[in-house]
Coordinates of C-alpha atoms and ligand atoms in Angstrom, one line a residue:
Chain M
M140 CA -13.2 69.4 10.8
T141 CA -9.9 67.7 10.3
K142 CA -8.0 65.8 12.9
N143 CA -4.6 66.2 14.3
A144 CA -2.3 63.3 15.2
N145 CA -3.8 63.0 18.7
Q146 CA -7.4 63.2 17.5
W147 CA -6.7 60.6 14.8
Q148 CA -5.5 58.2 17.5
Q149 CA -8.5 58.7 19.8
L150 CA -10.9 55.8 20.2
P151 CA -14.0 56.2 18.0
K152 CA -17.2 57.0 19.9
F153 CA -18.6 53.6 19.5
P154 CA -18.9 50.5 21.6
T155 CA -15.6 48.5 21.2
S156 CA -17.5 45.9 19.1
H157 CA -18.0 48.6 16.4
F158 CA -14.4 49.2 15.3
V159 CA -11.1 47.4 14.8
D160 CA -7.4 48.4 14.9
S161 CA -5.9 48.3 11.4
R162 CA -2.8 46.5 12.7
I163 CA -4.8 43.3 12.7
Y164 CA -4.5 43.5 8.9
T165 CA -0.7 43.9 8.7
D166 CA 1.0 42.3 11.7
E167 CA 3.2 39.2 11.0
Q168 CA 2.8 37.8 14.5
I169 CA -1.0 38.1 14.4
F170 CA -1.0 36.4 11.0
H171 CA 1.2 33.6 12.4
E172 CA -1.3 33.2 15.2
E173 CA -4.3 33.2 12.8
R174 CA -2.8 30.3 11.0
E175 CA -2.4 28.4 14.2
K176 CA -5.6 29.3 16.0
I177 CA -8.0 29.8 13.1
F178 CA -7.0 28.3 9.8
N179 CA -5.5 25.1 11.4
K180 CA -8.6 24.7 13.6
C181 CA -11.5 25.5 11.3
W182 CA -13.2 23.5 8.5
I183 CA -12.0 24.8 5.2
I184 CA -13.3 24.2 1.7
A185 CA -10.5 22.5 -0.4
C186 CA -12.5 21.9 -3.7
H187 CA -15.8 20.6 -5.0
E188 CA -16.6 16.9 -5.4
S189 CA -17.4 17.5 -9.1
E190 CA -13.7 18.3 -9.6
I191 CA -12.7 14.7 -8.7
P192 CA -15.6 12.6 -10.0
N193 CA -13.8 9.3 -10.6
A194 CA -11.8 6.8 -8.5
Y195 CA -8.2 7.9 -8.2
D196 CA -8.9 11.5 -9.2
Y197 CA -7.0 14.0 -7.1
R198 CA -6.8 17.7 -6.6
T199 CA -4.0 19.5 -4.8
F200 CA -4.8 22.3 -2.3
R201 CA -2.8 25.0 -0.7
H202 CA -4.3 24.9 2.7
P203 CA -4.5 28.4 4.3
G204 CA -3.0 27.0 7.5
G205 CA 0.2 26.6 5.4
T206 CA 0.5 23.0 4.5
N207 CA -0.1 21.7 1.0
L208 CA -2.6 18.9 0.7
I209 CA -3.7 16.2 -1.7
V210 CA -7.4 15.5 -1.9
V211 CA -8.0 12.2 -3.6
R212 CA -10.9 9.9 -4.3
G213 CA -10.1 6.3 -3.4
E214 CA -11.0 3.0 -5.2
D215 CA -13.9 2.9 -2.7
M216 CA -15.0 6.3 -3.9
K217 CA -14.3 7.8 -0.5
V218 CA -12.5 11.2 -0.6
R219 CA -9.5 11.5 1.7
S220 CA -6.9 14.2 2.2
F221 CA -3.2 14.0 3.0
Y222 CA -0.3 16.3 3.4
N223 CA 1.3 16.6 0.0
I224 CA 4.6 15.8 1.6
C225 CA 6.7 12.7 1.1
P226 CA 7.6 11.1 4.4
H227 CA 11.1 10.4 3.1
R228 CA 12.9 13.6 2.3
G229 CA 9.9 15.9 2.2
N230 CA 9.4 16.3 -1.5
T231 CA 6.1 17.3 -3.0
L232 CA 4.2 14.1 -3.9
L233 CA 1.8 15.5 -6.5
Y234 CA 2.9 18.5 -8.5
D235 CA -0.2 19.1 -10.8
P236 CA -3.3 20.8 -9.5
V237 CA -5.4 17.9 -10.7
G238 CA -4.9 14.4 -12.1
N239 CA -5.6 10.7 -11.7
A240 CA -3.2 8.5 -9.8
K241 CA -3.8 4.9 -8.8
R242 CA -0.5 5.0 -7.1
I243 CA 1.0 8.2 -5.8
T244 CA 4.7 7.8 -6.5
C245 CA 7.3 10.4 -5.4
I246 CA 9.5 11.4 -8.2
F247 CA 12.6 11.7 -6.0
H248 CA 13.3 8.1 -4.9
A249 CA 10.1 6.4 -6.0
W250 CA 8.4 5.7 -2.7
S251 CA 4.8 4.8 -3.6
F252 CA 1.5 5.3 -1.8
D253 CA -2.1 4.2 -2.4
T254 CA -5.1 6.5 -2.3
K255 CA -5.7 5.5 1.4
G256 CA -2.3 7.0 2.3
N257 CA -0.5 3.7 2.9
C258 CA 3.0 3.4 1.8
V259 CA 3.0 0.5 -0.7
D260 CA 6.6 0.5 -1.9
I261 CA 10.0 1.7 -0.6
T262 CA 12.6 1.2 -3.3
R263 CA 15.4 -1.2 -2.1
E264 CA 13.7 -1.2 1.3
K265 CA 15.5 -4.2 2.9
E266 CA 18.9 -3.2 1.5
G267 CA 18.8 0.3 3.0
F268 CA 16.6 0.0 6.0
Q269 CA 17.0 -3.7 6.9
N270 CA 14.4 -4.2 9.7
R271 CA 14.8 -0.7 11.2
F272 CA 12.1 1.0 9.1
C273 CA 9.4 -0.3 6.8
K274 CA 6.4 0.7 4.7
A275 CA 4.2 0.7 7.8
D276 CA 6.3 3.5 9.2
A277 CA 6.0 5.6 6.1
G278 CA 2.2 6.4 5.9
L279 CA 1.0 9.8 4.8
R280 CA -0.4 12.3 7.3
E281 CA -4.2 12.1 6.8
V282 CA -6.2 15.2 7.3
R283 CA -9.9 15.0 8.3
T284 CA -12.1 15.3 5.3
E285 CA -15.9 15.6 4.9
I286 CA -18.1 16.3 1.9
G287 CA -21.2 18.4 2.5
F288 CA -23.2 21.5 2.1
G289 CA -23.4 21.5 -1.7
G290 CA -20.9 18.8 -2.4
F291 CA -17.9 20.8 -1.3
V292 CA -14.9 18.9 0.1
W293 CA -14.0 20.3 3.5
V294 CA -10.8 19.6 5.4
N295 CA -9.7 20.2 8.9
T296 CA -6.0 19.8 9.9
D297 CA -7.1 19.6 13.6
D298 CA -7.6 16.0 14.5
N299 CA -9.7 17.0 17.6
A300 CA -12.0 19.5 15.8
C301 CA -15.8 19.1 16.0
T302 CA -17.6 17.6 13.0
L303 CA -18.3 19.7 10.0
K304 CA -22.0 19.5 10.8
E305 CA -21.3 20.9 14.3
Y306 CA -19.0 23.6 12.9
I307 CA -21.7 24.8 10.4
G308 CA -24.6 24.4 12.8
S309 CA -27.7 26.1 11.3
A310 CA -25.7 28.7 9.4
L311 CA -26.5 27.2 6.0
D312 CA -30.1 26.3 6.7
M313 CA -31.4 28.9 4.3
L314 CA -29.3 27.4 1.4
V315 CA -29.7 23.7 2.2
P316 CA -32.9 23.3 0.2
C317 CA -31.2 25.0 -2.8
M318 CA -28.4 22.5 -2.7
E319 CA -30.3 19.2 -2.7
E320 CA -29.4 18.5 -6.3
E321 CA -25.9 17.6 -7.5
L322 CA -23.9 20.7 -8.4
E323 CA -21.0 21.1 -10.8
V324 CA -18.3 23.7 -11.0
F325 CA -18.1 25.4 -14.4
H326 CA -15.9 28.4 -13.5
Y327 CA -12.7 28.6 -11.7
H328 CA -10.1 31.3 -11.4
K329 CA -7.8 32.8 -8.8
A330 CA -6.8 36.3 -8.0
I331 CA -3.8 37.4 -5.9
V332 CA -4.4 40.7 -4.2
N333 CA -2.1 42.6 -1.8
T334 CA -4.5 42.8 1.1
N335 CA -5.6 41.0 4.2
Y336 CA -8.0 38.1 3.9
K337 CA -10.3 39.6 6.6
L338 CA -10.9 42.6 4.4
W339 CA -12.2 40.4 1.5
H340 CA -14.4 38.5 3.9
D341 CA -15.7 41.9 5.2
T342 CA -16.6 43.0 1.7
N343 CA -18.5 39.7 1.4
S344 CA -20.1 40.5 4.7
E345 CA -21.5 44.0 4.0
F346 CA -23.9 45.3 1.4
Y347 CA -23.4 48.9 2.2
H348 CA -20.7 48.9 -0.5
D349 CA -23.5 48.5 -3.1
Y350 CA -22.6 52.2 -3.5
M351 CA -19.4 51.1 -5.3
H352 CA -21.4 49.1 -7.9
Y353 CA -23.2 51.3 -10.4
F354 CA -26.0 48.9 -11.1
N355 CA -26.5 47.8 -7.5
R356 CA -26.7 51.5 -6.6
V357 CA -29.2 52.6 -9.4
T358 CA -31.3 49.5 -9.6
G359 CA -30.8 46.9 -6.7
M360 CA -31.0 49.5 -4.0
L361 CA -34.2 50.9 -5.3
Q362 CA -36.0 47.6 -5.4
P363 CA -38.8 47.1 -2.9
G364 CA -37.6 44.7 -0.3
Y365 CA -33.9 45.6 -0.6
F366 CA -33.8 47.3 2.8
D367 CA -35.8 44.4 4.4
R368 CA -33.0 41.9 4.0
K369 CA -31.5 40.9 7.4
Y370 CA -28.2 39.7 8.7
V371 CA -28.3 36.8 11.0
G372 CA -25.3 35.7 13.0
Y373 CA -24.6 32.1 13.9
P374 CA -22.2 30.4 16.3
N375 CA -18.6 30.1 15.1
G376 CA -18.7 33.4 13.3
H377 CA -20.9 32.6 10.3
A378 CA -23.5 35.0 9.0
S379 CA -26.2 35.0 6.5
V380 CA -28.2 37.6 4.5
G381 CA -31.7 36.8 3.5
S382 CA -33.2 36.6 0.0
M383 CA -34.5 39.4 -2.0
T384 CA -35.8 39.7 -5.6
I385 CA -33.7 41.6 -8.1
K386 CA -35.3 43.0 -11.1
Y387 CA -32.6 42.2 -13.6
D388 CA -34.5 43.1 -16.7
A389 CA -34.8 46.6 -15.3
Y390 CA -31.5 47.6 -16.8
E391 CA -29.9 47.3 -20.2
G392 CA -27.7 44.4 -21.1
S393 CA -29.5 41.9 -18.9
K394 CA -31.9 39.5 -20.5
E395 CA -34.8 37.9 -18.9
R396 CA -33.5 35.5 -16.2
G397 CA -35.0 32.3 -17.3
V398 CA -33.0 29.5 -15.8
G399 CA -33.5 30.0 -12.1
W400 CA -32.4 27.7 -9.3
P401 CA -34.2 25.0 -7.4
N402 CA -36.1 26.3 -4.4
L403 CA -34.9 29.8 -4.9
S404 CA -37.5 32.4 -5.6
P405 CA -37.0 34.0 -9.1
G406 CA -34.5 36.8 -8.8
G407 CA -33.7 35.6 -5.2
W408 CA -30.4 36.1 -3.5
I409 CA -28.9 34.3 -0.5
L410 CA -25.4 35.1 0.8
I411 CA -23.8 33.2 3.6
D412 CA -20.4 33.9 5.0
I413 CA -18.6 31.0 6.6
F414 CA -15.9 31.7 9.1
P415 CA -13.0 32.4 8.5
G416 CA -13.0 33.0 4.7
M417 CA -15.6 31.2 2.6
T418 CA -18.7 32.7 1.0
Y419 CA -21.7 31.0 -0.6
N420 CA -23.4 33.5 -2.9
L421 CA -26.5 32.2 -4.7
R422 CA -28.0 34.7 -7.0
T423 CA -30.7 33.9 -9.5
S424 CA -29.1 31.1 -11.5
V425 CA -25.5 30.7 -10.2
L426 CA -23.9 29.7 -7.0
R427 CA -20.6 31.5 -6.5
M428 CA -18.1 30.2 -3.9
D429 CA -15.2 32.3 -2.7
T430 CA -12.4 30.7 -0.7
S431 CA -9.5 32.7 0.8
I432 CA -6.0 31.5 1.1
P433 CA -3.9 34.1 2.8
L434 CA -0.2 34.0 1.9
G435 CA 0.8 36.6 4.5
P436 CA -0.9 39.4 6.4
D437 CA -0.9 41.5 3.2
K438 CA -1.1 39.0 0.5
L439 CA -4.2 36.9 -0.4
I440 CA -5.2 34.3 -3.0
I441 CA -8.9 34.2 -3.6
E442 CA -10.3 31.2 -5.4
F443 CA -13.5 31.9 -7.3
R444 CA -15.9 29.1 -8.4
G445 CA -19.1 29.3 -10.3
L446 CA -21.5 26.4 -10.0
G447 CA -24.5 25.1 -11.8
L448 CA -26.6 22.0 -11.6
K449 CA -25.0 18.8 -12.8
R450 CA -28.2 18.0 -14.8
D451 CA -28.1 21.3 -16.7
T452 CA -28.9 21.1 -20.4
P453 CA -26.2 22.9 -22.6
Q454 CA -28.7 25.8 -23.0
E455 CA -29.3 26.1 -19.3
R456 CA -25.6 26.0 -18.6
M457 CA -24.9 28.7 -21.2
Q458 CA -27.4 30.9 -19.5
R459 CA -25.8 30.4 -16.1
I460 CA -22.4 31.1 -17.5
F461 CA -23.7 34.3 -19.1
D462 CA -25.3 35.4 -15.8
H463 CA -22.1 34.6 -13.9
N464 CA -19.8 36.4 -16.3
T465 CA -21.8 39.6 -16.6
I466 CA -21.4 40.4 -12.9
W467 CA -18.9 38.0 -11.3
G468 CA -16.6 36.9 -14.2
P469 CA -13.0 38.1 -14.5
F470 CA -14.3 40.8 -16.8
G471 CA -17.6 41.2 -15.1
R472 CA -18.6 44.5 -13.7
N473 CA -18.7 43.8 -10.0
L474 CA -15.7 41.6 -9.4
H475 CA -13.1 44.1 -10.5
E476 CA -14.7 46.7 -8.3
D477 CA -14.8 44.5 -5.3
L478 CA -11.2 43.6 -5.8
L479 CA -10.2 47.2 -6.3
G480 CA -11.8 48.0 -3.0
V481 CA -9.8 45.6 -1.0
H482 CA -6.7 46.4 -3.0
G483 CA -7.2 50.0 -2.0
Q484 CA -7.6 49.0 1.6
G485 CA -4.4 47.0 1.5
R486 CA -2.6 49.9 0.0
A487 CA -3.9 52.5 2.5
M488 CA -3.5 50.3 5.6
N489 CA -0.1 49.0 4.7
R490 CA 2.5 47.7 7.1
L491 CA 4.3 51.0 7.3
S492 CA 1.2 53.2 7.4
D493 CA 0.0 55.0 10.5
Q494 CA -2.5 53.0 12.6
T495 CA -6.2 53.6 11.6
W496 CA -9.5 52.7 13.1
V497 CA -11.7 50.7 10.8
I498 CA -15.3 51.5 11.7
H499 CA -18.1 48.8 11.6
G500 CA -20.5 51.2 13.3
R501 CA -23.7 51.1 11.3
E502 CA -26.8 50.0 13.1
E503 CA -30.0 49.6 11.0
N504 CA -31.8 46.9 12.9
M505 CA -29.4 44.3 11.3
T506 CA -30.9 45.0 7.8
I507 CA -28.8 45.1 4.7
H508 CA -26.7 48.2 5.4
D509 CA -26.1 47.3 9.0
E510 CA -22.5 46.4 9.7
G511 CA -23.4 43.7 12.1
G512 CA -22.2 40.9 9.8
M513 CA -18.6 42.2 10.2
R514 CA -19.1 42.8 13.9
H515 CA -20.2 39.2 14.3
F516 CA -17.0 38.0 12.5
Y517 CA -14.7 40.0 14.7
A518 CA -16.4 38.8 17.8
E519 CA -15.5 35.2 16.8
W520 CA -12.0 36.3 15.6
S521 CA -11.3 37.9 19.0
R522 CA -12.6 34.8 20.8
R523 CA -10.4 32.4 18.9
M524 CA -7.3 34.7 18.9
G525 CA -7.5 35.7 22.5
R526 CA -6.9 39.2 21.3
K527 CA -9.4 42.1 21.0
A528 CA -9.8 43.2 17.4
Y529 CA -10.1 46.8 18.6
D530 CA -7.0 46.5 20.9
P531 CA -4.9 43.6 19.6
Y532 CA -1.9 44.4 21.8
G533 CA -3.8 45.2 25.0
E534 CA -2.4 48.7 25.0
K535 CA -5.6 50.8 25.2
L536 CA -7.3 51.4 28.5
I537 CA -10.8 51.1 27.2
S538 CA -13.1 53.0 29.6
A539 CA -16.4 51.8 31.1
A540 CA -18.0 53.9 28.4
A541 CA -17.3 51.0 26.1
Chain K
M124 CA -7.6 37.8 -50.8
D125 CA -5.5 40.7 -49.5
R126 CA -3.5 39.3 -46.7
V127 CA -2.0 42.6 -45.8
A128 CA -5.5 44.2 -45.5
I129 CA -6.5 41.4 -43.0
E130 CA -3.3 41.7 -41.0
E131 CA -3.8 45.4 -40.8
L132 CA -7.3 44.9 -39.5
V133 CA -6.0 42.8 -36.6
Y134 CA -3.4 45.4 -35.7
Q135 CA -6.0 48.2 -36.1
S136 CA -8.3 46.4 -33.7
C137 CA -5.5 46.4 -31.1
L138 CA -4.6 50.1 -31.6
L139 CA -8.3 51.2 -31.4
L140 CA -8.9 49.3 -28.2
D141 CA -5.6 50.6 -26.7
D142 CA -6.9 54.1 -27.5
K143 CA -10.3 53.2 -26.0
D144 CA -11.8 54.2 -29.4
F145 CA -14.7 51.7 -29.0
K146 CA -16.7 53.2 -31.8
G147 CA -13.7 52.8 -34.2
Y148 CA -13.3 49.2 -32.9
L149 CA -17.0 48.3 -33.6
D150 CA -16.7 49.9 -37.0
L151 CA -14.2 47.2 -37.9
C152 CA -16.9 44.6 -36.9
A153 CA -19.6 43.0 -39.1
P154 CA -23.2 43.3 -37.9
E155 CA -23.1 39.6 -36.9
F156 CA -19.9 40.2 -34.8
R157 CA -19.5 37.9 -31.8
Y158 CA -16.8 38.3 -29.2
T159 CA -15.8 35.6 -26.8
I160 CA -13.1 35.2 -24.2
T161 CA -12.3 31.6 -23.4
A162 CA -9.8 29.9 -21.1
H163 CA -9.1 26.3 -20.2
S164 CA -8.9 25.6 -16.5
P165 CA -6.6 22.6 -15.8
E166 CA -7.8 22.8 -12.2
I167 CA -11.4 21.9 -13.0
R168 CA -10.5 20.2 -16.3
K169 CA -12.9 22.4 -18.2
D170 CA -13.0 24.9 -21.0
M171 CA -14.5 28.1 -19.7
I172 CA -16.2 31.0 -21.3
W173 CA -15.4 34.2 -19.5
L174 CA -17.2 36.6 -21.8
D175 CA -19.6 36.1 -24.7
H176 CA -21.3 39.0 -26.5
D177 CA -22.8 39.9 -29.8
R178 CA -22.2 43.3 -31.3
N179 CA -25.0 44.8 -29.2
G180 CA -23.6 43.2 -26.0
M181 CA -20.2 44.7 -26.8
Q182 CA -21.8 48.1 -27.4
T183 CA -23.5 47.9 -24.0
L184 CA -20.3 46.8 -22.3
F185 CA -18.4 49.8 -23.8
T186 CA -21.2 52.2 -23.0
Q187 CA -21.3 51.1 -19.4
L188 CA -17.5 51.3 -18.8
P189 CA -17.4 54.9 -17.5
R190 CA -20.1 54.1 -14.9
H191 CA -17.9 51.6 -13.2
N192 CA -15.0 52.1 -10.8
S193 CA -12.0 50.7 -12.7
D194 CA -8.3 50.5 -12.7
H195 CA -7.2 53.3 -15.1
S196 CA -3.8 51.8 -16.1
P197 CA -3.7 51.6 -19.9
L198 CA -3.2 48.4 -21.7
T199 CA -1.0 47.8 -24.8
R200 CA -2.1 44.9 -27.0
H201 CA 0.5 43.4 -29.1
A202 CA -0.6 40.9 -31.8
T203 CA 1.4 39.0 -34.3
V204 CA -0.5 37.4 -37.2
Y205 CA 0.7 33.8 -37.5
K206 CA -1.8 32.2 -39.9
V207 CA -4.3 33.4 -42.4
Q208 CA -6.5 30.8 -44.0
C209 CA -8.7 31.9 -46.7
D210 CA -12.0 30.3 -47.8
E211 CA -12.7 32.1 -51.1
A212 CA -16.0 30.2 -51.6
Q213 CA -17.3 31.3 -48.2
Q214 CA -15.7 34.7 -48.7
Q215 CA -14.1 34.5 -45.3
A216 CA -10.7 34.2 -43.7
N217 CA -9.7 32.5 -40.5
V218 CA -6.8 34.2 -38.8
V219 CA -4.7 33.1 -35.8
S220 CA -2.7 35.7 -34.0
A221 CA -0.5 35.5 -31.0
L222 CA -1.5 38.1 -28.4
Q223 CA 0.4 39.7 -25.6
V224 CA -1.2 42.4 -23.4
F225 CA 0.9 44.7 -21.3
K226 CA -0.3 47.0 -18.5
T227 CA 1.4 50.2 -17.7
N228 CA 0.9 51.5 -14.2
L229 CA -0.4 55.1 -14.1
D230 CA 1.8 56.0 -11.1
G231 CA 5.4 55.7 -12.3
G232 CA 4.7 54.0 -15.6
A233 CA 6.1 50.5 -14.8
T234 CA 4.9 48.0 -17.4
E235 CA 4.0 44.5 -16.7
L236 CA 3.0 41.6 -18.9
F237 CA -0.7 41.3 -18.2
A238 CA -1.9 38.4 -20.4
V239 CA -0.9 36.1 -23.2
G240 CA -3.2 34.2 -25.5
R241 CA -4.4 34.1 -29.0
Y242 CA -6.9 35.8 -31.2
L243 CA -8.9 33.3 -33.3
D244 CA -10.6 35.6 -35.8
T245 CA -13.0 35.1 -38.6
F246 CA -13.2 37.9 -41.2
K247 CA -15.9 38.4 -43.8
L248 CA -14.0 39.3 -46.9
N249 CA -16.8 41.5 -48.1
G250 CA -15.5 42.1 -51.6
G251 CA -12.2 43.8 -50.6
K252 CA -13.4 45.5 -47.4
P253 CA -12.9 42.8 -44.8
L254 CA -14.9 43.0 -41.5
L255 CA -14.3 41.2 -38.3
A256 CA -17.2 38.7 -37.9
K257 CA -16.0 36.7 -34.9
R258 CA -13.2 37.0 -32.4
V259 CA -12.3 34.4 -29.8
V260 CA -9.7 35.6 -27.4
K261 CA -8.3 32.3 -26.1
L262 CA -6.4 33.2 -23.0
D263 CA -3.5 31.3 -21.5
T264 CA -3.3 33.8 -18.6
R265 CA -5.9 33.2 -16.0
M266 CA -4.7 35.4 -13.2
F267 CA -5.3 39.1 -13.4
G268 CA -4.7 40.4 -9.9
F269 CA -7.5 42.8 -9.0
G270 CA -8.7 42.6 -12.6
Y271 CA -9.7 44.9 -15.4
H272 CA -13.0 45.9 -17.0
I273 CA -12.0 46.4 -20.7
P274 CA -11.7 43.1 -22.6
F275 CA -8.7 42.4 -24.9
Ligands
FES122 S1 11.7 12.3 -1.1 FE1 10.1 11.1 -1.7 S2 10.9 9.2 -2.1 FE2 12.5 10.4 -1.4
FE2_123 FE1 -19.6 43.8 -4.2

């Protein structure tokens, strides 16, 4: 039976935790608040330590809260982060995505900074500023930085935030034994998609969409144990999905998976979503890391990384790269489908489109096709935003039935 | 060596892939054919391999295409052969071509530049009937929006 305009607007027959209002994906004001209340409050992955192995190595990062950062390894090998903004006339300090700089010198008027963020030279300082302003007044804005959970470099623009350890809690416990050895990034690419960042995180938080992926549908879903995998929610909006064994050699084009991963059962799979937009995805021989950088409510950069072990032999690395590319590479079979999915959502639920309810209503004892992972995310989102995901403008009179 | 025959083979490979004539494409390839897509990431300072298949691997990839959900916008591959280097003793030619790939949206037909890069090809001369033995697609472009399933 179809619906008329009135019926389309009616609240779904679910508890209010089980659906959201599509306007949370398109509203400029909500996006502005998300930057302030979520992205500029939470710990965010900027890069991996293997990308800046040597003293003075730096990496620039477009922080999802809005400000561009520099992540730099000092002479003391400590990694620090700063706003990539010159305290003189606001120029970008480092233009390249990566490099090595003993001194960070602004191209504009040649003010110079060390890797601890101290200003070490102001050109013609005395002549222009006399005693009114000096190098000590021109330090860079430092941003809290910690390395952890697989050697990722995490930043937090909120000086008063809890520690990274507190933020993660026990959410990554399942993966910690698999990340004891040093990791190394071997794959990096970005995609820009016209969609909301939450929709990408949702896709990473539900496996029901295995129906979209041919091989997951015809092989993965038929594996014993597939429906036993469970979602677990953790404080701060993180969620994990437990391991299962995938029989890769059951279908054509996939060789025997020989390389494996330390402390992961052969063919195992662990996926952990970290609020608000990061996903650890460890499958068989590769760790994939997705990080989201929203550019607006309907525009998103996703950074994709593939990681192996630093100690890999060339043969082992080649196998990991092969495993990665077949499924998750830019020409891999699943990535394009996952991106098409969220592209389609962004297109359907666009800024000008009629409001829609997005249903997260599946309950299967929190097993793999349960939509509890997404519900867990939106509970945290609502808490941080002070807005209800199902009623972001407080316009619905939700009855006691909810 | 017949330079024209080799150039035509490069162009033929583009046309066949544009037309999704995968059998025709593989007919241009030697049994030892190897296809690789590479890109350099300045961000992580590493050369990356994005796809690496032998002839069977390519065959499998092509066979599986209809089973996937994909963007159906057609691609137009445009190659220009820049350099043909012949090794008569080895009976092979190394060929460098510039590559541009355009994507034409199904709805409305707007065309966008999708990718630029190079074909680094090795042809077996094969006594007058050259065959493609190795193709490295060295991409400059690393951003493909929501992506694509068919390689270049
Ligand atoms: S803006 Fe950087 S030195 Fe003037
Ligand atoms: Fe997927």
